[in-house]
Coordinates of C-alpha atoms and ligand atoms in Angstrom, one line a residue:
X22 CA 0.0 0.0 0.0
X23 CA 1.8 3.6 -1.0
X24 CA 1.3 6.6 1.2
X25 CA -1.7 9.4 0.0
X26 CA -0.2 12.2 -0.8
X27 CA -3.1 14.9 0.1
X28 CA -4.5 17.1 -2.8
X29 CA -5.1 20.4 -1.6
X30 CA -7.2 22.4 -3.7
X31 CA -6.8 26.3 -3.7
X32 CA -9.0 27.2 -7.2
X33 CA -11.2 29.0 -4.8
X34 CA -8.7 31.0 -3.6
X35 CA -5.4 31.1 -5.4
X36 CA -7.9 30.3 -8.5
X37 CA -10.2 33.2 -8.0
X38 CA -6.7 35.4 -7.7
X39 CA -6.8 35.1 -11.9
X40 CA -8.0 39.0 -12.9
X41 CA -11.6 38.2 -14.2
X42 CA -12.1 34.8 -11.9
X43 CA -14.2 36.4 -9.3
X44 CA -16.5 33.9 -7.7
X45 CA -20.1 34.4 -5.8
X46 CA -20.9 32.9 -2.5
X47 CA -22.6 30.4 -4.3
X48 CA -20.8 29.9 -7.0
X49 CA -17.9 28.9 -4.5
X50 CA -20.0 26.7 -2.6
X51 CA -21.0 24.7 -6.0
X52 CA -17.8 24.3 -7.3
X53 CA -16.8 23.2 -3.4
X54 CA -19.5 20.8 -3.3
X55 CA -18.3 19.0 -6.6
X56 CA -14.5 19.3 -5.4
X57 CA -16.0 17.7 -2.0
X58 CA -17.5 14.7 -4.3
X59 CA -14.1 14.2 -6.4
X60 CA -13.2 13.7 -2.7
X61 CA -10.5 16.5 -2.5
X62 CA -8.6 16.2 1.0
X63 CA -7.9 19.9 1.7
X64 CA -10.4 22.9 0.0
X65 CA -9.0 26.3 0.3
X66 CA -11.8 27.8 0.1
X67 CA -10.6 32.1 0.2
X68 CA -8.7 35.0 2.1
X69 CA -10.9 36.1 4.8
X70 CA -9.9 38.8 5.8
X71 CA -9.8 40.1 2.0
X72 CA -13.4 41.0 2.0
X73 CA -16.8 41.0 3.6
X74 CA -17.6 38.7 0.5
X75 CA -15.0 36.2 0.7
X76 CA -15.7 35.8 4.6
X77 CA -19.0 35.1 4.0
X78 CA -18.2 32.3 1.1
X79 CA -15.4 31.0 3.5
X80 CA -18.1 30.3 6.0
X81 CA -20.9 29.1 3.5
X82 CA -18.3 26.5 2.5
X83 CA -17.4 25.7 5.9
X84 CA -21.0 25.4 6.6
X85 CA -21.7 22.6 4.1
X86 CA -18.5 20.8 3.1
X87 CA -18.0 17.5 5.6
X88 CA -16.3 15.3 3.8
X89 CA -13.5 17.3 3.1
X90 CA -10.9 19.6 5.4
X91 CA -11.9 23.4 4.6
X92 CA -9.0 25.8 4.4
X93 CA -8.9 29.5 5.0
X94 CA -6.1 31.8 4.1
X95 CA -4.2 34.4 6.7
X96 CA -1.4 36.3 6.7
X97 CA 1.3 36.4 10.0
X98 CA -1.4 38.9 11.6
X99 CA -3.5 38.3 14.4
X100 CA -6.4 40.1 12.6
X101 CA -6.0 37.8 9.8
X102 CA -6.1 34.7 11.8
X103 CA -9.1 35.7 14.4
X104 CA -11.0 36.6 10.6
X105 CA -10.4 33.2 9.3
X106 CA -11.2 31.4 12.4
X107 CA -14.2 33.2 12.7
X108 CA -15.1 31.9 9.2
X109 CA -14.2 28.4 9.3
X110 CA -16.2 28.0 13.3
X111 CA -18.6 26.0 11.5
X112 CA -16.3 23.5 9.7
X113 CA -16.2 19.4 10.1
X114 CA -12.3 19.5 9.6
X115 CA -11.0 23.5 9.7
X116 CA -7.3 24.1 9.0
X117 CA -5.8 28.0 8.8
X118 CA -3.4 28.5 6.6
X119 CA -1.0 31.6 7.5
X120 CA 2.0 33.1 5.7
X121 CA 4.8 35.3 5.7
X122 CA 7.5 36.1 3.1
X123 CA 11.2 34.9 3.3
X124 CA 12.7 36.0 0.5
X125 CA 15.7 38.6 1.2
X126 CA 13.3 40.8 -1.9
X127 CA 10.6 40.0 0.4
X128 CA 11.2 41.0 3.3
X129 CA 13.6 44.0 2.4
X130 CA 11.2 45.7 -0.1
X131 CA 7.8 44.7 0.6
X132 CA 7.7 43.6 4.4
X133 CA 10.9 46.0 5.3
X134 CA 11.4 43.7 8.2
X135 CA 14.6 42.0 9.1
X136 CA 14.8 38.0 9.3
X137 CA 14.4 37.8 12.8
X138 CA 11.7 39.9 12.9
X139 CA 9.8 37.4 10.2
X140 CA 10.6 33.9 12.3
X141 CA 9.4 36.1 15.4
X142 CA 6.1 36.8 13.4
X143 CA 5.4 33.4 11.9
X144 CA 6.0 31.7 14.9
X145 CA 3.3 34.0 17.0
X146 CA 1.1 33.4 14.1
X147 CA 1.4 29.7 14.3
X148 CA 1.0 29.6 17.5
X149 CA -2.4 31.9 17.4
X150 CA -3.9 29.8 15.1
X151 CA -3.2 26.6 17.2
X152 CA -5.1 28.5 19.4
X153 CA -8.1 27.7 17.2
X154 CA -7.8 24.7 15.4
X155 CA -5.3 21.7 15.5
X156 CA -4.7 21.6 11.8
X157 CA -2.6 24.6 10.8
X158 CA -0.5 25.3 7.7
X159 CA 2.6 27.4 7.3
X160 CA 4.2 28.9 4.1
X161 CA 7.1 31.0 3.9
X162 CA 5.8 33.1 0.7
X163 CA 8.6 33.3 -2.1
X164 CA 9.9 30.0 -0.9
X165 CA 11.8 29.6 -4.4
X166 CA 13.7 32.6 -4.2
X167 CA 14.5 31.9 0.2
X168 CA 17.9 31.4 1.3
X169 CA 17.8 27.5 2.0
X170 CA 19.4 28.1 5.5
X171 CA 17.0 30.4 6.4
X172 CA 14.0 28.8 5.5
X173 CA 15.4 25.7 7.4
X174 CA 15.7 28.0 10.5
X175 CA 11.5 29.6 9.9
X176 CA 10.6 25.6 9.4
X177 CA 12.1 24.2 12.3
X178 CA 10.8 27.1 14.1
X179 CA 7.0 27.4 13.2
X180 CA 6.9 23.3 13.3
X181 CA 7.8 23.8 16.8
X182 CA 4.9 26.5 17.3
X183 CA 2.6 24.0 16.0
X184 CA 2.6 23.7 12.3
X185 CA 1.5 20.9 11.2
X186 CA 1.8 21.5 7.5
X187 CA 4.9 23.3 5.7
X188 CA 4.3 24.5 2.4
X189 CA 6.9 25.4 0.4
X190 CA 5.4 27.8 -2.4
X191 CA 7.1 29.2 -5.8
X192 CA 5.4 32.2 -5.6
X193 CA 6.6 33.5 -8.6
X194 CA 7.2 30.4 -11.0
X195 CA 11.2 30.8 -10.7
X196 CA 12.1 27.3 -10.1
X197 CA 13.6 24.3 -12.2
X198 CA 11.8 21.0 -11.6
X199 CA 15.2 19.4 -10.7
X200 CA 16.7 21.8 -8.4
X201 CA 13.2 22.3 -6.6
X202 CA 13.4 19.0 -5.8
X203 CA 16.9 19.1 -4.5
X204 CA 15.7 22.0 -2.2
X205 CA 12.6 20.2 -1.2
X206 CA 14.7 16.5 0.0
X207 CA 17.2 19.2 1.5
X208 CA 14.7 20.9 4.0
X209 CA 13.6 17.6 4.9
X210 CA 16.8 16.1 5.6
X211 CA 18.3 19.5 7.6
X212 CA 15.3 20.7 9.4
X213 CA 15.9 18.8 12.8
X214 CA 11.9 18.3 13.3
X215 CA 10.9 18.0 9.8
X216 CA 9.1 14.6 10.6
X217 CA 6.6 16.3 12.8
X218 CA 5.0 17.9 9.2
X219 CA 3.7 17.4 6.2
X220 CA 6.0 18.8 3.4
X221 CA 3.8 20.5 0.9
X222 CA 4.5 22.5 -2.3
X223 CA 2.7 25.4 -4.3
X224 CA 3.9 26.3 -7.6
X225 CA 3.0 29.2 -9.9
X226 CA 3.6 28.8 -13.8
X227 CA 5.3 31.4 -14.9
X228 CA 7.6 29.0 -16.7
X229 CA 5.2 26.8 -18.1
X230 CA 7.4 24.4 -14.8
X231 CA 4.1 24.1 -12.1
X232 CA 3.1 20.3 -12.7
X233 CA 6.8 19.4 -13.3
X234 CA 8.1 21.3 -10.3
X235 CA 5.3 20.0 -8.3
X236 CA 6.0 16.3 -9.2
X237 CA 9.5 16.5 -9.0
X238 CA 9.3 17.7 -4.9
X239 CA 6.9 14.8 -4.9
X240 CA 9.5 12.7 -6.1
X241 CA 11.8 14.7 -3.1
X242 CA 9.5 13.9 0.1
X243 CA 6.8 16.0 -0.5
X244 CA 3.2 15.1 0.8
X245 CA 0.8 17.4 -0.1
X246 CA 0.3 19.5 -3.4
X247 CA -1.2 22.5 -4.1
X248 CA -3.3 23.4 -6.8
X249 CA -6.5 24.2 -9.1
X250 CA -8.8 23.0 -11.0
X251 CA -7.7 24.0 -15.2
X252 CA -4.9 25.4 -13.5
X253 CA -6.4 28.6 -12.8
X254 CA -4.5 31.2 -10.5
X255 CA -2.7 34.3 -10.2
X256 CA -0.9 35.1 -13.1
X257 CA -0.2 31.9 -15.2
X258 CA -2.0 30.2 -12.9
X259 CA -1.2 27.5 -10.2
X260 CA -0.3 23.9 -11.0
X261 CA -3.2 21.7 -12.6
X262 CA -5.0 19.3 -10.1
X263 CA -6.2 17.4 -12.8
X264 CA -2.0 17.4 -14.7
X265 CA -1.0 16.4 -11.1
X266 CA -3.3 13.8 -10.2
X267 CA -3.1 11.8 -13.4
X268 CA 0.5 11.4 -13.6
X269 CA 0.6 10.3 -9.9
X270 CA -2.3 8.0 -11.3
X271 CA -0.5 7.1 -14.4
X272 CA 3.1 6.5 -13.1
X273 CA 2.6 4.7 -10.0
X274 CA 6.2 2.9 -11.0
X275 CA 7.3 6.2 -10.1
X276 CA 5.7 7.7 -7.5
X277 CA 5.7 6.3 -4.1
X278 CA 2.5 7.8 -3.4
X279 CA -0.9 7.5 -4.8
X280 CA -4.2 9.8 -4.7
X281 CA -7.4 9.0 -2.9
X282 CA -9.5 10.9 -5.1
X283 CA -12.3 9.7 -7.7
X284 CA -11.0 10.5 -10.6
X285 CA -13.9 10.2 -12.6
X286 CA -15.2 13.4 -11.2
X287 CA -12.2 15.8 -13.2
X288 CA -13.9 16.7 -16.2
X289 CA -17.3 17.4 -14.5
X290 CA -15.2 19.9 -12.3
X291 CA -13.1 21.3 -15.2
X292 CA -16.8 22.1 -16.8
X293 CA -18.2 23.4 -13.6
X294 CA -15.2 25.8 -13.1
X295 CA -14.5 26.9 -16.5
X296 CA -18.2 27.6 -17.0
X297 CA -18.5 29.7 -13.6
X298 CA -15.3 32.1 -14.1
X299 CA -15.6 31.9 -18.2
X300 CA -11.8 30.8 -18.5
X301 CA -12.3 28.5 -21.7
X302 CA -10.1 25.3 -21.5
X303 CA -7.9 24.8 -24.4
X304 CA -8.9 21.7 -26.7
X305 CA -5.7 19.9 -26.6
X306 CA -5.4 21.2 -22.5
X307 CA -3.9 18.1 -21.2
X308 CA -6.8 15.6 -19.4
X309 CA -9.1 18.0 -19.7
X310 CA -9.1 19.7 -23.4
X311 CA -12.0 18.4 -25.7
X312 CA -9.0 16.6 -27.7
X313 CA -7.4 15.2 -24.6
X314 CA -8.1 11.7 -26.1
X315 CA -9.1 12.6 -29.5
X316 CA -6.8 10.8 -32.4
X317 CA -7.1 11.9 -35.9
X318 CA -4.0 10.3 -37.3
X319 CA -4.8 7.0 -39.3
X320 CA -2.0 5.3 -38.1
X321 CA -2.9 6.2 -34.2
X322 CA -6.4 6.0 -34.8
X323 CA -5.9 2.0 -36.3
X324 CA -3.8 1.4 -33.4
X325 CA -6.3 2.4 -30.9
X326 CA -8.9 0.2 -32.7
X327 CA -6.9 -3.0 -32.8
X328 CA -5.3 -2.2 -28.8
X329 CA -6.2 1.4 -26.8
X330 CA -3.0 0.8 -24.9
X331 CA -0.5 1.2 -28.1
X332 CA -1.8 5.1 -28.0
X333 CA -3.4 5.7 -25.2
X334 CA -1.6 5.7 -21.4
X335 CA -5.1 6.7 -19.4
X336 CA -8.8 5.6 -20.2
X337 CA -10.7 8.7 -21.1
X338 CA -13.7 7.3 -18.8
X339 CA -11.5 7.5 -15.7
X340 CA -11.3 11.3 -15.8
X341 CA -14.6 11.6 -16.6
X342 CA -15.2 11.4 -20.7
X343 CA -18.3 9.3 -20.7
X344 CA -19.8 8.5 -23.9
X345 CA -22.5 11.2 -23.4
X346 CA -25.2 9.1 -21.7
X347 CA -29.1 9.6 -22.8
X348 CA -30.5 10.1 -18.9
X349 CA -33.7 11.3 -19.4
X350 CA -37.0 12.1 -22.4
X351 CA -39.6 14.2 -22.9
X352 CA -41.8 11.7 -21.2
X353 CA -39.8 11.7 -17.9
X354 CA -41.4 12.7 -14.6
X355 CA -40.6 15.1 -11.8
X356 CA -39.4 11.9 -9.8
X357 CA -37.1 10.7 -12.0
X358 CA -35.6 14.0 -12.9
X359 CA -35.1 14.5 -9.5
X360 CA -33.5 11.1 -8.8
X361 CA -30.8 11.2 -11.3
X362 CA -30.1 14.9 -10.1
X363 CA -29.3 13.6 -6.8
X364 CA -27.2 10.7 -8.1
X365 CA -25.7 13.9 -9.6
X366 CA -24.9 15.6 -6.3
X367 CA -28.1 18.0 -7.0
X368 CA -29.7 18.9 -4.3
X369 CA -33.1 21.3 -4.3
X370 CA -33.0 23.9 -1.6
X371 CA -36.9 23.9 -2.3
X372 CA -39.9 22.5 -4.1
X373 CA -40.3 25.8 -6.1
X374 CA -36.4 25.0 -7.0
X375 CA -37.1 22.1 -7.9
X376 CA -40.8 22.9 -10.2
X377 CA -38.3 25.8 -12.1
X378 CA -36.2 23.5 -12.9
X379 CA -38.2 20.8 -14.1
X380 CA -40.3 23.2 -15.7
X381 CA -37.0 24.0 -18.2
X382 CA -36.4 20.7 -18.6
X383 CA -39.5 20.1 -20.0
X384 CA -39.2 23.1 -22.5
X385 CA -35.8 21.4 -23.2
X386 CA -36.8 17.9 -23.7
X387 CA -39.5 19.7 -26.4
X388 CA -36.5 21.0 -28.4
X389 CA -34.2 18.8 -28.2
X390 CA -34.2 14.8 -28.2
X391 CA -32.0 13.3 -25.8
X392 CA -31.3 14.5 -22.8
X393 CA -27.8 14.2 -21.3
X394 CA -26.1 14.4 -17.5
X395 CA -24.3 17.8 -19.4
X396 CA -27.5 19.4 -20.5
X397 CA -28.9 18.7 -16.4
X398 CA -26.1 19.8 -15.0
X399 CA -26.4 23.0 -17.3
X400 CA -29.7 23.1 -16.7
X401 CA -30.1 23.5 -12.9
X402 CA -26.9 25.9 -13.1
X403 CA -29.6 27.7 -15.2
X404 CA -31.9 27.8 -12.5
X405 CA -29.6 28.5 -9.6
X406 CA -28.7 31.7 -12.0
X407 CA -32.4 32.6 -12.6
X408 CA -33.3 32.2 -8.9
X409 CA -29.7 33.5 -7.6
X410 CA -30.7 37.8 -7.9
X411 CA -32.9 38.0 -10.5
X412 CA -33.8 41.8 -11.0
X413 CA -33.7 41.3 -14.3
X414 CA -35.5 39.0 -16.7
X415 CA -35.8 38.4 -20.4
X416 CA -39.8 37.6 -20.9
X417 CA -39.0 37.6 -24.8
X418 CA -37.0 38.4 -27.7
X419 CA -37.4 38.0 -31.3
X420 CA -34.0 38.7 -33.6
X421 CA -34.2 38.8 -37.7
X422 CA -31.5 38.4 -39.4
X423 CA -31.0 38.0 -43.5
X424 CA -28.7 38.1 -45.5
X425 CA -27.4 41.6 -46.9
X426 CA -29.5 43.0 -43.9
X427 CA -28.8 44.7 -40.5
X428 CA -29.6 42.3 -37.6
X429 CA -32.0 43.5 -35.6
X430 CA -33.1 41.9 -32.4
X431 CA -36.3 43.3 -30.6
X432 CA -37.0 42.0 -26.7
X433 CA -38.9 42.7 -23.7
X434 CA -37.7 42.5 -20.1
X435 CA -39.1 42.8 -16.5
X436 CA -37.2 45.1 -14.8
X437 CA -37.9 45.7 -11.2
X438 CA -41.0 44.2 -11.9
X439 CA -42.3 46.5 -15.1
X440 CA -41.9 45.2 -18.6
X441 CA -40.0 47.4 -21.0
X442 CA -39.2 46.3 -24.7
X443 CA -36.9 47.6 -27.1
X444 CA -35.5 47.2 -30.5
X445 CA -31.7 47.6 -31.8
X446 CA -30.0 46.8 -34.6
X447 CA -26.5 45.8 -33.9
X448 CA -23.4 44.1 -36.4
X449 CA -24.6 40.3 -35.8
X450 CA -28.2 38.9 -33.9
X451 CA -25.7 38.4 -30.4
X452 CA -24.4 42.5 -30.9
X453 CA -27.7 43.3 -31.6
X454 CA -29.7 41.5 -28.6
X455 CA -26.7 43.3 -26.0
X456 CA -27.6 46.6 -27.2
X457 CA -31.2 46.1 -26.9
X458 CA -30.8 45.3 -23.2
X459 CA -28.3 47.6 -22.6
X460 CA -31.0 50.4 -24.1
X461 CA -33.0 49.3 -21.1
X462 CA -30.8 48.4 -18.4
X463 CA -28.1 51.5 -19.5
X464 CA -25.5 49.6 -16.8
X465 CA -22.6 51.1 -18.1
X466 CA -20.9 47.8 -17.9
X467 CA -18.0 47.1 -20.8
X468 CA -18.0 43.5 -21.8
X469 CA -14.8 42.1 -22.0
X470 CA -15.4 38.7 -22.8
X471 CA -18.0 36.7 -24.9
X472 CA -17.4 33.0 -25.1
X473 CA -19.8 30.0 -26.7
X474 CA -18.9 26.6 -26.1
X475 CA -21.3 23.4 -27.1
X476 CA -22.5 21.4 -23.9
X477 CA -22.9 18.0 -25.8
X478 CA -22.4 17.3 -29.5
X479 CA -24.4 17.4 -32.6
X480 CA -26.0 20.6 -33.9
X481 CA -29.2 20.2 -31.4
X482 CA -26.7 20.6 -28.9
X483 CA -27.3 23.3 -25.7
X484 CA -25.3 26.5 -26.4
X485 CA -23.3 27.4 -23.2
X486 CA -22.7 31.1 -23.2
X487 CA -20.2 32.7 -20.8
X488 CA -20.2 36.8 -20.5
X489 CA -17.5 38.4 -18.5
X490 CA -18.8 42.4 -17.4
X491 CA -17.1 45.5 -16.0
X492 CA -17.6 48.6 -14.2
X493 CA -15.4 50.7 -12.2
X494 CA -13.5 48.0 -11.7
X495 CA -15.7 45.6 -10.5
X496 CA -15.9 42.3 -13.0
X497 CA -19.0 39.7 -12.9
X498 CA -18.9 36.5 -15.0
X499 CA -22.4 35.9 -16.2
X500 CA -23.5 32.4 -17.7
X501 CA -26.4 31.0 -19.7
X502 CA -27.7 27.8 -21.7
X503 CA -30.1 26.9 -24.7
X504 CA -30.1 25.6 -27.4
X505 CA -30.7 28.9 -29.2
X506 CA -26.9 30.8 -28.6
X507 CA -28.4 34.1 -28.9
X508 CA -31.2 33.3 -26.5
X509 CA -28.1 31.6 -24.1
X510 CA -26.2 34.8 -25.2
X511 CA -29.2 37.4 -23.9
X512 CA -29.8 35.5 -21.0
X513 CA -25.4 35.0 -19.6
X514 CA -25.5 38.6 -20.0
X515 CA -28.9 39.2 -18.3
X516 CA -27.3 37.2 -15.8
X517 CA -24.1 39.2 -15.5
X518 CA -26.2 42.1 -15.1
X519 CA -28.1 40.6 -12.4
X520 CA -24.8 39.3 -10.3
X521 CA -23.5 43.1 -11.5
X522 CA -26.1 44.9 -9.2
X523 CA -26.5 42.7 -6.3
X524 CA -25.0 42.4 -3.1
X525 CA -22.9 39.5 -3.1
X526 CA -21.1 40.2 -6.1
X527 CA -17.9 41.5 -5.0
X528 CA -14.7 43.0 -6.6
X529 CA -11.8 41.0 -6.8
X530 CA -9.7 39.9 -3.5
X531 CA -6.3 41.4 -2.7
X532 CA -3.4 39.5 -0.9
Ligands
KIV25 O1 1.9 31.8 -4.2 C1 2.0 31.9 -3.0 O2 3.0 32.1 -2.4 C2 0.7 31.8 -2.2 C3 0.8 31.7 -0.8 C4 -0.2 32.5 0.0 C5 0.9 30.3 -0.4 O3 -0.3 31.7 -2.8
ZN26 ZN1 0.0 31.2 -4.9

């Protein structure tokens, strides 16, 4: 039996640090839920202290996650640490995960503290979080770019005060897979108490190096790994969970360690995330990418037909690629949608949940065929975004468009209750539906992304549109599904507008 080495998954946090990636409240929670399911050890679930809208997401996921531990950032301040133990009371498993920078650039420039000044402060805030919870996490921030000998001397130090985690982060993507390594076997074989923690790593993919650096300190001792869902993050993102997992998966003649998690639940969560923060995963994205496992050579493509192994090192169905499975018909009842929603980790908060979104299966089950787990799962998205803070809503819309003619698109929507229509034209039907709501709504917002992706194949397929929207500074990711993409396209940026003007949108977190 190998050791588990412990996935610890920061895409709510680390991953909503990507400008544009701004989460909900309950968009957090949903995506927590399903990284729950895939049976994630450690969920990171946001920065306290960062906002009055991160707290509360903190402590909704905290509220609700059980079967995995929930994580919530700090820095090496008391204020910090009371904030996140505040948000986590509520939590099965809480751990608090505080930092402080070690890098001489660090600490010089940004911190302009001395190095015994930042061991005094990490170890105070170890021990304050100890004060809360037994499961706390240190990392000395720009770990890459730390003198070894001084990170050895922090280490031994806040393992002393308690820490029963020590991450080692490349905060800015500067390592080398090799050397990495070398630095992670070397704290653990100078650091006199090192086998009182878990070594852990965090790498940042500046240098295309997160997944190999991240292996290669697995390969060095480390025990836990952090990172996101698509890779999202600060920057160029954070190492891949699903890049990580797989290889461990893959290569267990290499790896002394294996994962606990169910695998088959990566590309549900690769969908789930991509969908809520509208970052599009790139087709041949490794695991994930719609031609992770596609062959279009002859020569591989006879291979896989007379033996999958001579092309193929991992079964697509393992990550999650079923063959898209016909679930449910037009002559399906309430029960039976609502069984195979649960099998899908669905859960109605009520019976008028539950009616809305039966109702739109129904109108979807008129227009199209078959009905698969993608097109449910987009579907009661849908009507968590309808019922979400719906102050908007698109009663109808009718767009012409003909060639050699202007589009035009002509809609009413309820706005605070009173119906208002208008008519724009606009350079395409999708152009010419925005305007028409923005003559209404006049939000001022800039759009800054527009992105369409297909939910299943074949050209009855649901439309999934994502809409990213700005003001002053404040970006909102709005989503929406049908199988008409302009009526998806009205309603993700009806939707946008909606998150846009209520309260629980919020703008971006700063570390
Ligand atoms: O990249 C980093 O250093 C971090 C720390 C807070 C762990 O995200
Ligand atoms: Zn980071």
């Amino acid at each position: 039996m190998s050791e588990t080495l412990i996935i610890f998954d920061t895409t709510l946090r680390d991953g909503e640090q990507s400008p544009g990636a701004s989460m909900t409240r309950d968009e957090k929670v949903r995506i927590a839920k399903a990284l729950e399911r895939m049976r994630v050890n450690v969920i990171e679930a946001g920065f306290p202290i960062a906002s009055p809208g991160d707290f509360e997401a903190v402590k909704a996921v905290a509220g609700q996650v059980k079967g995995s531990a929930v994580c919530g950032l700090a820095r090496a301040l008391d204020k910090d640490i009371d904030r996140a133990a505040e948000a986590l009371k509520e939590a099965a498993s809480p751990r608090i995960h505080t930092f402080i920078a070690t890098s001489p650039i660090h600490m010089e420039r940004k911190l302009r503290m001395s190095p015994d000044q930042v061991v005094e402060q990490a170890v105070r805030a170890v021990k304050r979080a100890r004060r809360y919870t037994d499961d706390v996490e240190f990392s000395p921030e720009d770990a890459g770019r730390s003198d070894i000998d001084f990170l050895c001397r922090v280490i031994e130090a806040v393992i002393d005060a308690g820490a029963g985690t020590v991450n080692i982060p490349d905060t800015v993507g500067y390592s080398l897979p090799e050397r990495f390594g070398a630095v992670v076997a070397k704290l653990i074989e100078k650091v006199p108490n090192s086998d009182k923690a878990v070594f852990s790593v965090h790498c940042h993919n500046d240098l295309g190096l997160a997944v190999a650096n991240s292996l290669s300190a697995v390969v060095n001792g480390a025990r836990q790994v952090e990172c996101t869902i698509n890779g999202l993050g600060e920057r160029a993102g954070n190492a891949s969970l699903e890049e990580i997992v797989m290889a461990v998966r893959t290569r267990q003649d290499v790896f002394a360690v294996d994962v606990a998690l169910d695998t088959t639940q990566i590309v549900h969560c690769s969908r789930l995330v991509s969908n809520i923060t509208g970052f599009p995963v790139q087709p041949n994205k490794a695991i994930v990418g719609a031609n992770a496992f596609a062959h279009e050579s002859g020569i591989h493509q006879d291979g896989v037909l007379k033996s999958r192994e001579t092309y193929e090192i991992m079964r697509a169905e393992d990550v999650g690629w079923s063959a898209n499975r016909m679930v449910l018909g037009k002559h399906s009842g309430r029960n039976a949608f609502r069984a195979r929603l649960s099998e899908l980790d669905v859960v109605f908060n009520s019976e008028e949940d539950l009616n809305a979104a039966f109702a739109r299966f129904k109108d979807l089950a008129d227009k199209k065929h078959e009905i698969y787990d993608e097109d449910l799962q987009a579907l009661v998205t849908d009507t968590h975004l309808l019922s979400e803070h719906e102050r908007f809503k698109l009663i109808s819309m009718k767009v012409c468009s003909e060639t050699g003619e202007t589009p035009t698109a002509a809609l009413t929507l309820r706005m605070d209750g009173e119906e208002t229509s208008a008519t724009c034209p606009g350079s395409g039907p999708v152009d010419a539906a925005f305007r028409a709501i923005e003559s209404i709504v006049e939000s001022g917002c800039n759009l800054q992304l527009y992105s369409v992706n297909n939910i299943t194949s074949g050209t009855d397929a649901q439309g999934e549109v994502t809409v990213r929207l700005e003001k002053r500074g404040r970006i909102v990711n709005g989503q929406g599904a049908d199988t008409d993409i302009v009526i998806a396209s009205a309603q993700a940026y009806i939707h946008g507008l909606n998150k846009m003007l209520a309260s629980t949108s919020r703008t971006h977190p700063q570390v």
